[in-house]
Short mmCIF file of N, CA, C and O in Angstrom, two decimals:
data_model
loop_
_atom_site.label_atom_id
_atom_site.label_comp_id
_atom_site.label_asym_id
_atom_site.label_seq_id
_atom_site.Cartn_x
_atom_site.Cartn_y
_atom_site.Cartn_z
N MET A 126 12.17 -19.87 -5.66
CA MET A 126 12.21 -18.45 -5.97
C MET A 126 11.93 -18.27 -7.46
O MET A 126 12.27 -19.10 -8.28
N ALA A 127 11.35 -17.14 -7.79
CA ALA A 127 11.06 -16.82 -9.18
C ALA A 127 12.35 -16.73 -9.98
O ALA A 127 13.39 -16.34 -9.45
N PRO A 128 12.33 -17.09 -11.28
CA PRO A 128 13.55 -17.03 -12.09
C PRO A 128 14.12 -15.62 -12.21
O PRO A 128 15.30 -15.44 -12.39
N ALA A 129 13.27 -14.61 -12.10
CA ALA A 129 13.73 -13.22 -12.16
C ALA A 129 12.93 -12.42 -11.13
O ALA A 129 12.00 -11.71 -11.46
N PRO A 130 13.29 -12.57 -9.84
CA PRO A 130 12.51 -11.86 -8.82
C PRO A 130 12.64 -10.35 -9.00
O PRO A 130 13.72 -9.84 -9.26
N SER A 131 11.53 -9.68 -8.88
CA SER A 131 11.57 -8.22 -9.09
C SER A 131 11.97 -7.48 -7.82
O SER A 131 12.38 -6.33 -7.88
N GLY A 132 11.90 -8.14 -6.69
CA GLY A 132 12.29 -7.50 -5.45
C GLY A 132 13.78 -7.65 -5.17
O GLY A 132 14.48 -8.41 -5.83
N ASN A 133 14.23 -6.94 -4.17
CA ASN A 133 15.61 -7.09 -3.70
C ASN A 133 15.55 -7.36 -2.19
O ASN A 133 14.47 -7.38 -1.59
N GLN A 134 16.69 -7.55 -1.57
CA GLN A 134 16.70 -7.88 -0.15
C GLN A 134 16.01 -6.82 0.69
O GLN A 134 15.29 -7.12 1.63
N TRP A 135 16.26 -5.55 0.35
CA TRP A 135 15.63 -4.46 1.10
C TRP A 135 14.10 -4.57 1.03
O TRP A 135 13.42 -4.45 2.04
N SER A 136 13.55 -4.80 -0.17
CA SER A 136 12.09 -4.86 -0.29
C SER A 136 11.53 -6.10 0.39
O SER A 136 10.46 -6.05 0.99
N TRP A 137 12.26 -7.22 0.35
CA TRP A 137 11.79 -8.41 1.05
C TRP A 137 11.79 -8.18 2.55
O TRP A 137 10.86 -8.60 3.26
N ASP A 138 12.82 -7.52 3.07
CA ASP A 138 12.85 -7.19 4.50
C ASP A 138 11.70 -6.25 4.86
O ASP A 138 11.06 -6.41 5.91
N ALA A 139 11.45 -5.25 4.01
CA ALA A 139 10.34 -4.32 4.27
C ALA A 139 9.01 -5.05 4.22
O ALA A 139 8.11 -4.76 5.03
N ASP A 140 8.85 -6.00 3.31
CA ASP A 140 7.63 -6.81 3.26
C ASP A 140 7.43 -7.57 4.57
O ASP A 140 6.33 -7.59 5.13
N ASP A 141 8.51 -8.19 5.06
CA ASP A 141 8.43 -8.92 6.32
C ASP A 141 8.04 -7.99 7.47
O ASP A 141 7.15 -8.32 8.26
N HIS A 142 8.70 -6.85 7.53
CA HIS A 142 8.44 -5.90 8.61
C HIS A 142 6.99 -5.38 8.56
O HIS A 142 6.34 -5.23 9.60
N LYS A 143 6.48 -5.14 7.39
CA LYS A 143 5.12 -4.59 7.22
C LYS A 143 4.06 -5.68 7.30
O LYS A 143 2.88 -5.41 7.45
N GLY A 144 4.46 -6.95 7.20
CA GLY A 144 3.50 -8.05 7.28
C GLY A 144 2.82 -8.38 5.97
O GLY A 144 1.73 -8.94 5.95
N VAL A 145 3.47 -8.08 4.84
CA VAL A 145 2.85 -8.35 3.54
C VAL A 145 3.61 -9.42 2.75
O VAL A 145 3.34 -9.62 1.56
N SER A 146 4.51 -10.14 3.39
CA SER A 146 5.29 -11.17 2.70
C SER A 146 4.42 -12.28 2.13
O SER A 146 4.78 -12.90 1.13
N ASN A 147 3.32 -12.57 2.76
CA ASN A 147 2.46 -13.67 2.32
C ASN A 147 1.30 -13.20 1.45
O ASN A 147 0.27 -13.86 1.37
N TYR A 148 1.49 -12.07 0.80
CA TYR A 148 0.48 -11.54 -0.13
C TYR A 148 1.08 -11.43 -1.52
O TYR A 148 2.27 -11.17 -1.68
N VAL A 149 0.22 -11.61 -2.51
CA VAL A 149 0.59 -11.32 -3.89
C VAL A 149 0.17 -9.88 -4.13
O VAL A 149 -0.98 -9.51 -3.91
N SER A 150 1.11 -9.07 -4.57
CA SER A 150 0.85 -7.65 -4.80
C SER A 150 0.51 -7.44 -6.27
O SER A 150 1.30 -7.76 -7.15
N LEU A 151 -0.68 -6.91 -6.52
CA LEU A 151 -1.14 -6.64 -7.87
C LEU A 151 -1.26 -5.14 -8.08
O LEU A 151 -1.71 -4.43 -7.20
N CYS A 152 -0.87 -4.68 -9.26
CA CYS A 152 -1.07 -3.27 -9.59
C CYS A 152 -2.19 -3.17 -10.61
O CYS A 152 -2.61 -4.16 -11.20
N LEU A 153 -2.68 -1.96 -10.80
CA LEU A 153 -3.82 -1.75 -11.69
C LEU A 153 -3.43 -1.18 -13.04
O LEU A 153 -4.28 -1.03 -13.92
N THR A 154 -2.18 -0.84 -13.21
CA THR A 154 -1.69 -0.32 -14.49
C THR A 154 -0.39 -1.03 -14.84
O THR A 154 0.17 -1.77 -14.03
N MET A 155 0.13 -0.75 -16.01
CA MET A 155 1.40 -1.34 -16.42
C MET A 155 2.58 -0.43 -16.08
O MET A 155 3.70 -0.67 -16.51
N ASN A 156 2.34 0.59 -15.27
CA ASN A 156 3.39 1.56 -14.97
C ASN A 156 3.66 1.72 -13.48
O ASN A 156 3.94 2.81 -13.02
N HIS A 157 3.57 0.64 -12.75
CA HIS A 157 3.86 0.73 -11.32
C HIS A 157 5.31 1.14 -11.13
O HIS A 157 6.21 0.65 -11.83
N PRO A 158 5.59 2.07 -10.22
CA PRO A 158 6.96 2.56 -10.06
C PRO A 158 7.98 1.49 -9.70
O PRO A 158 9.17 1.63 -10.02
N MET A 159 7.57 0.43 -9.06
CA MET A 159 8.52 -0.62 -8.70
C MET A 159 9.02 -1.35 -9.94
O MET A 159 10.12 -1.90 -9.93
N LYS A 160 8.23 -1.37 -11.02
CA LYS A 160 8.70 -1.97 -12.27
C LYS A 160 9.93 -1.20 -12.77
O LYS A 160 10.93 -1.80 -13.17
N PHE A 161 9.83 0.12 -12.73
CA PHE A 161 10.94 0.93 -13.22
C PHE A 161 12.19 0.76 -12.37
O PHE A 161 13.30 0.72 -12.88
N ALA A 162 12.00 0.60 -11.07
CA ALA A 162 13.16 0.36 -10.18
C ALA A 162 13.80 -0.98 -10.52
O ALA A 162 15.03 -1.08 -10.59
N ALA A 163 12.99 -2.02 -10.73
CA ALA A 163 13.54 -3.34 -11.05
C ALA A 163 14.25 -3.34 -12.40
O ALA A 163 15.29 -3.99 -12.56
N LEU A 164 13.72 -2.61 -13.37
CA LEU A 164 14.38 -2.49 -14.67
C LEU A 164 15.71 -1.74 -14.54
O LEU A 164 16.73 -2.18 -15.08
N LYS A 165 15.69 -0.64 -13.82
CA LYS A 165 16.89 0.19 -13.65
C LYS A 165 18.01 -0.60 -12.98
O LYS A 165 19.17 -0.49 -13.35
N GLU A 166 17.64 -1.39 -11.96
CA GLU A 166 18.63 -2.18 -11.22
C GLU A 166 18.93 -3.51 -11.90
O GLU A 166 19.66 -4.33 -11.35
N GLU A 167 18.33 -3.74 -13.07
CA GLU A 167 18.54 -4.94 -13.88
C GLU A 167 18.17 -6.23 -13.16
O GLU A 167 18.75 -7.28 -13.41
N ARG A 168 17.20 -6.14 -12.26
CA ARG A 168 16.67 -7.35 -11.62
C ARG A 168 15.72 -8.07 -12.57
O ARG A 168 15.50 -9.27 -12.44
N ILE A 169 15.14 -7.32 -13.50
CA ILE A 169 14.33 -7.88 -14.57
C ILE A 169 14.75 -7.19 -15.86
O ILE A 169 15.30 -6.08 -15.84
N SER A 170 14.53 -7.87 -16.99
CA SER A 170 14.87 -7.26 -18.27
C SER A 170 13.65 -7.04 -19.15
O SER A 170 13.61 -6.09 -19.91
N LYS A 171 12.68 -7.91 -19.04
CA LYS A 171 11.47 -7.78 -19.85
C LYS A 171 10.26 -8.08 -18.96
O LYS A 171 9.99 -9.24 -18.66
N PRO A 172 9.55 -7.04 -18.53
CA PRO A 172 8.40 -7.28 -17.67
C PRO A 172 7.33 -8.11 -18.37
O PRO A 172 7.13 -7.98 -19.58
N ARG A 173 6.69 -8.95 -17.62
CA ARG A 173 5.54 -9.72 -18.08
C ARG A 173 4.34 -9.26 -17.28
O ARG A 173 4.46 -8.91 -16.10
N TYR A 174 3.20 -9.29 -17.91
CA TYR A 174 1.96 -8.85 -17.25
C TYR A 174 0.97 -9.99 -17.27
O TYR A 174 0.88 -10.73 -18.25
N LEU A 175 0.25 -10.10 -16.17
CA LEU A 175 -0.78 -11.13 -16.07
C LEU A 175 -2.14 -10.46 -16.09
O LEU A 175 -2.38 -9.50 -15.36
N GLY A 176 -3.01 -10.98 -16.93
CA GLY A 176 -4.41 -10.56 -16.88
C GLY A 176 -5.09 -11.36 -15.79
O GLY A 176 -5.11 -12.59 -15.84
N ILE A 177 -5.57 -10.69 -14.78
CA ILE A 177 -6.20 -11.36 -13.63
C ILE A 177 -7.70 -11.09 -13.66
O ILE A 177 -8.13 -9.95 -13.82
N GLN A 178 -8.48 -12.15 -13.50
CA GLN A 178 -9.93 -12.00 -13.49
C GLN A 178 -10.36 -11.17 -12.28
O GLN A 178 -9.80 -11.31 -11.19
N PRO A 179 -11.35 -10.29 -12.46
CA PRO A 179 -11.77 -9.43 -11.35
C PRO A 179 -12.29 -10.19 -10.13
O PRO A 179 -12.32 -9.64 -9.03
N GLU A 180 -12.65 -11.46 -10.31
CA GLU A 180 -13.15 -12.25 -9.18
C GLU A 180 -12.12 -12.36 -8.06
O GLU A 180 -12.45 -12.64 -6.92
N VAL A 181 -10.85 -12.12 -8.38
CA VAL A 181 -9.81 -12.18 -7.35
C VAL A 181 -10.11 -11.17 -6.23
O VAL A 181 -9.76 -11.38 -5.07
N LEU A 182 -10.79 -10.09 -6.59
CA LEU A 182 -11.11 -9.05 -5.60
C LEU A 182 -12.12 -9.52 -4.56
O LEU A 182 -12.25 -8.91 -3.50
N LEU A 183 -12.83 -10.59 -4.85
CA LEU A 183 -13.84 -11.12 -3.94
C LEU A 183 -13.28 -12.12 -2.94
O LEU A 183 -14.00 -12.57 -2.05
N ARG A 184 -12.03 -12.46 -3.06
CA ARG A 184 -11.43 -13.44 -2.15
C ARG A 184 -11.29 -12.85 -0.74
O ARG A 184 -11.11 -11.65 -0.56
N ASP A 185 -11.41 -13.72 0.24
CA ASP A 185 -11.28 -13.29 1.63
C ASP A 185 -9.90 -12.70 1.89
O ASP A 185 -8.88 -13.24 1.42
N GLY A 186 -9.86 -11.62 2.65
CA GLY A 186 -8.61 -11.05 3.10
C GLY A 186 -7.91 -10.12 2.13
O GLY A 186 -6.80 -9.68 2.40
N VAL A 187 -8.53 -9.79 0.99
CA VAL A 187 -7.89 -8.89 0.03
C VAL A 187 -7.80 -7.49 0.65
O VAL A 187 -8.75 -6.99 1.24
N LEU A 188 -6.62 -6.89 0.49
CA LEU A 188 -6.36 -5.56 1.04
C LEU A 188 -6.05 -4.57 -0.08
O LEU A 188 -5.68 -4.97 -1.19
N PHE A 189 -6.18 -3.30 0.24
CA PHE A 189 -5.85 -2.22 -0.70
C PHE A 189 -4.82 -1.31 -0.05
O PHE A 189 -4.88 -1.02 1.14
N SER A 190 -3.87 -0.88 -0.87
CA SER A 190 -2.88 0.09 -0.45
C SER A 190 -2.88 1.21 -1.48
O SER A 190 -2.76 0.95 -2.68
N ALA A 191 -3.00 2.45 -1.03
CA ALA A 191 -3.01 3.59 -1.95
C ALA A 191 -1.61 4.02 -2.35
O ALA A 191 -1.45 4.99 -3.09
N ASP A 192 -0.60 3.29 -1.89
CA ASP A 192 0.79 3.59 -2.23
C ASP A 192 1.56 2.28 -2.12
O ASP A 192 0.97 1.23 -1.86
N ILE A 193 2.86 2.32 -2.28
CA ILE A 193 3.68 1.11 -2.19
C ILE A 193 3.40 0.45 -0.84
O ILE A 193 3.59 1.05 0.22
N ALA A 194 2.91 -0.78 -0.88
CA ALA A 194 2.36 -1.43 0.32
C ALA A 194 3.36 -1.62 1.44
O ALA A 194 2.98 -1.59 2.61
N ASN A 195 4.65 -1.80 1.13
CA ASN A 195 5.59 -2.08 2.21
C ASN A 195 6.22 -0.83 2.80
O ASN A 195 7.10 -0.92 3.64
N LYS A 196 5.76 0.35 2.38
CA LYS A 196 6.26 1.58 2.99
C LYS A 196 5.70 1.71 4.41
O LYS A 196 4.53 1.37 4.66
N ALA A 197 6.51 2.21 5.30
CA ALA A 197 6.15 2.25 6.72
C ALA A 197 4.89 3.06 7.01
O ALA A 197 4.11 2.70 7.87
N ASP A 198 4.68 4.16 6.32
CA ASP A 198 3.57 5.05 6.66
C ASP A 198 2.31 4.83 5.82
O ASP A 198 1.40 5.65 5.85
N VAL A 199 2.25 3.73 5.09
CA VAL A 199 1.12 3.48 4.19
C VAL A 199 0.13 2.53 4.86
O VAL A 199 0.50 1.46 5.34
N ALA A 200 -1.14 2.95 4.87
CA ALA A 200 -2.20 2.14 5.48
C ALA A 200 -2.63 1.02 4.54
O ALA A 200 -2.75 1.22 3.32
N LEU A 201 -2.88 -0.13 5.11
CA LEU A 201 -3.45 -1.26 4.39
C LEU A 201 -4.87 -1.42 4.90
O LEU A 201 -5.10 -1.48 6.10
N ARG A 202 -5.83 -1.45 3.96
CA ARG A 202 -7.23 -1.52 4.37
C ARG A 202 -7.96 -2.60 3.60
O ARG A 202 -7.60 -2.88 2.45
N PRO A 203 -8.98 -3.18 4.20
CA PRO A 203 -9.79 -4.13 3.43
C PRO A 203 -10.31 -3.43 2.17
O PRO A 203 -10.68 -2.25 2.20
N LEU A 204 -10.32 -4.16 1.08
CA LEU A 204 -10.69 -3.58 -0.19
C LEU A 204 -12.07 -2.93 -0.16
O LEU A 204 -12.26 -1.83 -0.68
N ASP A 205 -13.03 -3.58 0.48
CA ASP A 205 -14.39 -3.02 0.50
C ASP A 205 -14.44 -1.66 1.20
O ASP A 205 -15.27 -0.83 0.86
N GLU A 206 -13.55 -1.42 2.13
CA GLU A 206 -13.51 -0.11 2.81
C GLU A 206 -12.81 0.95 1.96
O GLU A 206 -12.98 2.14 2.20
N ALA A 207 -12.02 0.54 0.99
CA ALA A 207 -11.21 1.48 0.21
C ALA A 207 -11.78 1.76 -1.18
O ALA A 207 -11.26 2.62 -1.89
N LEU A 208 -12.83 1.09 -1.58
CA LEU A 208 -13.34 1.23 -2.94
C LEU A 208 -13.61 2.67 -3.35
O LEU A 208 -13.31 3.07 -4.48
N ALA A 209 -14.17 3.47 -2.47
CA ALA A 209 -14.48 4.86 -2.80
C ALA A 209 -13.23 5.69 -3.05
O ALA A 209 -13.28 6.72 -3.72
N GLU A 210 -12.10 5.23 -2.55
CA GLU A 210 -10.83 5.95 -2.68
C GLU A 210 -10.15 5.72 -4.03
O GLU A 210 -9.32 6.51 -4.47
N ILE A 211 -10.51 4.65 -4.72
CA ILE A 211 -9.85 4.29 -5.97
C ILE A 211 -10.33 5.21 -7.10
O ILE A 211 -11.53 5.33 -7.34
N ASP A 212 -9.40 5.84 -7.76
CA ASP A 212 -9.70 6.78 -8.84
C ASP A 212 -9.87 5.99 -10.14
O ASP A 212 -8.97 5.94 -10.98
N GLU A 213 -11.04 5.39 -10.32
CA GLU A 213 -11.31 4.57 -11.48
C GLU A 213 -11.26 5.36 -12.78
O GLU A 213 -10.83 4.85 -13.81
N GLN A 214 -11.69 6.60 -12.74
CA GLN A 214 -11.73 7.41 -13.95
C GLN A 214 -10.35 7.52 -14.59
O GLN A 214 -10.18 7.31 -15.78
N VAL A 215 -9.35 7.86 -13.80
CA VAL A 215 -8.02 8.07 -14.36
C VAL A 215 -7.36 6.74 -14.77
O VAL A 215 -6.51 6.72 -15.65
N ILE A 216 -7.80 5.64 -14.20
CA ILE A 216 -7.25 4.33 -14.55
C ILE A 216 -7.91 3.76 -15.80
O ILE A 216 -7.24 3.23 -16.69
N TYR A 217 -9.24 3.84 -15.87
CA TYR A 217 -9.98 3.09 -16.88
C TYR A 217 -10.58 3.91 -18.02
O TYR A 217 -11.20 3.33 -18.91
N THR A 218 -10.44 5.21 -18.01
CA THR A 218 -10.98 6.00 -19.11
C THR A 218 -9.89 6.89 -19.69
O THR A 218 -8.86 7.12 -19.07
N ARG A 219 -10.14 7.38 -20.87
CA ARG A 219 -9.19 8.32 -21.48
C ARG A 219 -9.26 9.64 -20.76
O ARG A 219 -10.32 10.21 -20.60
N THR A 220 -8.09 10.08 -20.32
CA THR A 220 -7.99 11.37 -19.66
C THR A 220 -6.81 12.12 -20.28
O THR A 220 -5.93 11.51 -20.90
N ASP A 221 -6.79 13.40 -20.10
CA ASP A 221 -5.72 14.23 -20.67
C ASP A 221 -4.57 14.29 -19.69
O ASP A 221 -4.55 15.11 -18.77
N TRP A 222 -3.57 13.44 -19.89
CA TRP A 222 -2.43 13.35 -18.98
C TRP A 222 -1.54 14.59 -19.07
O TRP A 222 -0.64 14.76 -18.26
N ARG A 223 -1.77 15.44 -20.06
CA ARG A 223 -1.00 16.69 -20.14
C ARG A 223 -1.49 17.69 -19.10
O ARG A 223 -0.76 18.60 -18.73
N ASP A 224 -2.71 17.51 -18.62
CA ASP A 224 -3.25 18.36 -17.56
C ASP A 224 -2.54 17.98 -16.26
O ASP A 224 -2.59 16.82 -15.83
N PRO A 225 -1.85 18.92 -15.61
CA PRO A 225 -1.07 18.59 -14.40
C PRO A 225 -1.90 17.94 -13.30
O PRO A 225 -1.40 17.06 -12.59
N GLN A 226 -3.16 18.33 -13.14
CA GLN A 226 -3.99 17.72 -12.10
C GLN A 226 -4.33 16.27 -12.44
O GLN A 226 -4.31 15.40 -11.57
N VAL A 227 -4.63 16.03 -13.70
CA VAL A 227 -4.92 14.66 -14.14
C VAL A 227 -3.67 13.80 -14.03
O VAL A 227 -3.72 12.66 -13.56
N LYS A 228 -2.53 14.34 -14.44
CA LYS A 228 -1.26 13.60 -14.35
C LYS A 228 -0.93 13.25 -12.89
O LYS A 228 -0.48 12.13 -12.61
N ALA A 229 -1.19 14.15 -11.98
CA ALA A 229 -0.95 13.87 -10.55
C ALA A 229 -1.86 12.74 -10.07
O ALA A 229 -1.42 11.86 -9.31
N ARG A 230 -3.11 12.74 -10.52
CA ARG A 230 -4.03 11.65 -10.16
C ARG A 230 -3.55 10.33 -10.73
O ARG A 230 -3.59 9.30 -10.05
N LEU A 231 -3.09 10.35 -11.98
CA LEU A 231 -2.59 9.13 -12.60
C LEU A 231 -1.35 8.62 -11.86
O LEU A 231 -1.23 7.42 -11.58
N ASP A 232 -0.43 9.51 -11.55
CA ASP A 232 0.77 9.11 -10.82
C ASP A 232 0.41 8.43 -9.50
O ASP A 232 1.03 7.43 -9.11
N ALA A 233 -0.58 8.98 -8.80
CA ALA A 233 -1.02 8.37 -7.53
C ALA A 233 -1.65 7.00 -7.79
O ALA A 233 -1.35 6.03 -7.07
N ALA A 234 -2.50 6.89 -8.80
CA ALA A 234 -3.19 5.62 -9.09
C ALA A 234 -2.21 4.53 -9.51
O ALA A 234 -2.44 3.35 -9.24
N GLU A 235 -1.12 4.91 -10.15
CA GLU A 235 -0.14 3.91 -10.57
C GLU A 235 0.62 3.31 -9.39
O GLU A 235 1.30 2.30 -9.55
N ARG A 236 0.47 3.86 -8.22
CA ARG A 236 1.10 3.33 -7.02
C ARG A 236 0.17 2.41 -6.23
O ARG A 236 0.59 1.76 -5.27
N TYR A 237 -1.10 2.36 -6.62
CA TYR A 237 -2.05 1.49 -5.92
C TYR A 237 -1.56 0.05 -5.95
O TYR A 237 -0.98 -0.40 -6.94
N GLU A 238 -1.87 -0.68 -4.89
CA GLU A 238 -1.61 -2.11 -4.86
C GLU A 238 -2.81 -2.83 -4.26
O GLU A 238 -3.38 -2.38 -3.26
N ILE A 239 -3.17 -3.92 -4.89
CA ILE A 239 -4.17 -4.84 -4.36
C ILE A 239 -3.38 -6.02 -3.80
O ILE A 239 -2.54 -6.60 -4.51
N LEU A 240 -3.61 -6.37 -2.57
CA LEU A 240 -2.86 -7.45 -1.92
C LEU A 240 -3.78 -8.65 -1.73
O LEU A 240 -4.79 -8.57 -1.03
N VAL A 241 -3.41 -9.75 -2.37
CA VAL A 241 -4.19 -10.98 -2.33
C VAL A 241 -3.46 -11.97 -1.43
O VAL A 241 -2.28 -12.26 -1.66
N PRO A 242 -4.14 -12.49 -0.40
CA PRO A 242 -3.47 -13.43 0.50
C PRO A 242 -2.96 -14.68 -0.21
O PRO A 242 -3.67 -15.26 -1.04
N LYS A 243 -1.73 -15.03 0.05
CA LYS A 243 -1.07 -16.28 -0.33
C LYS A 243 -0.80 -16.45 -1.83
O LYS A 243 0.33 -16.59 -2.23
N ARG A 244 -1.85 -16.50 -2.64
CA ARG A 244 -1.64 -16.77 -4.06
C ARG A 244 -2.86 -16.34 -4.87
O ARG A 244 -3.94 -16.16 -4.32
N VAL A 245 -2.65 -16.20 -6.16
CA VAL A 245 -3.74 -15.99 -7.10
C VAL A 245 -3.96 -17.34 -7.78
O VAL A 245 -3.04 -17.86 -8.43
N PRO A 246 -5.13 -17.94 -7.63
CA PRO A 246 -5.37 -19.24 -8.26
C PRO A 246 -5.17 -19.17 -9.78
O PRO A 246 -5.53 -18.17 -10.42
N LEU A 247 -4.58 -20.21 -10.33
CA LEU A 247 -4.30 -20.24 -11.78
C LEU A 247 -5.56 -19.99 -12.61
O LEU A 247 -5.47 -19.36 -13.66
N GLY A 248 -6.71 -20.44 -12.13
CA GLY A 248 -7.95 -20.24 -12.87
C GLY A 248 -8.36 -18.78 -13.00
O GLY A 248 -9.21 -18.45 -13.81
N LEU A 249 -7.75 -17.91 -12.18
CA LEU A 249 -8.07 -16.48 -12.25
C LEU A 249 -7.06 -15.70 -13.08
O LEU A 249 -7.19 -14.49 -13.24
N ILE A 250 -6.05 -16.39 -13.62
CA ILE A 250 -5.09 -15.75 -14.51
C ILE A 250 -5.54 -16.03 -15.93
O ILE A 250 -5.54 -17.19 -16.37
N SER A 251 -5.95 -14.96 -16.64
CA SER A 251 -6.55 -15.17 -17.95
C SER A 251 -5.55 -15.12 -19.11
O SER A 251 -5.79 -15.68 -20.16
N ARG A 252 -4.44 -14.42 -18.93
CA ARG A 252 -3.46 -14.35 -20.00
C ARG A 252 -2.15 -13.77 -19.48
O ARG A 252 -2.09 -13.16 -18.43
N VAL A 253 -1.12 -14.00 -20.25
CA VAL A 253 0.20 -13.44 -19.98
C VAL A 253 0.59 -12.64 -21.21
O VAL A 253 0.45 -13.12 -22.34
N PHE A 254 1.03 -11.42 -20.99
CA PHE A 254 1.47 -10.61 -22.14
C PHE A 254 2.66 -9.78 -21.76
O PHE A 254 3.06 -9.71 -20.64
#
């Protein structure tokens, strides 16, 4: 087990029920809502971030979730089918987060998850910060 697992028993059970226990869940921003839950519940004290090479997206079986992946009503789709759904603009460009519509888009994008089967190879992890 990880020295500071960010999940709790409830989330591990939900992962099992949803069938995502054998996936590595990656987020696209540093503000995924589950980070805040883990900090609040003191399951982690100092988040670490991994820079992952984009080639991870080309691996077989990668899935996309537009919300927390282990939620019961959230669809998991092959990444290639979901690409048009990803709001790249709000993630990768400067936007005015004071605009309520832009902020709503950002809030939604911060819940995205990329699910990689089994593991992320060490060669695809470029840095830790």
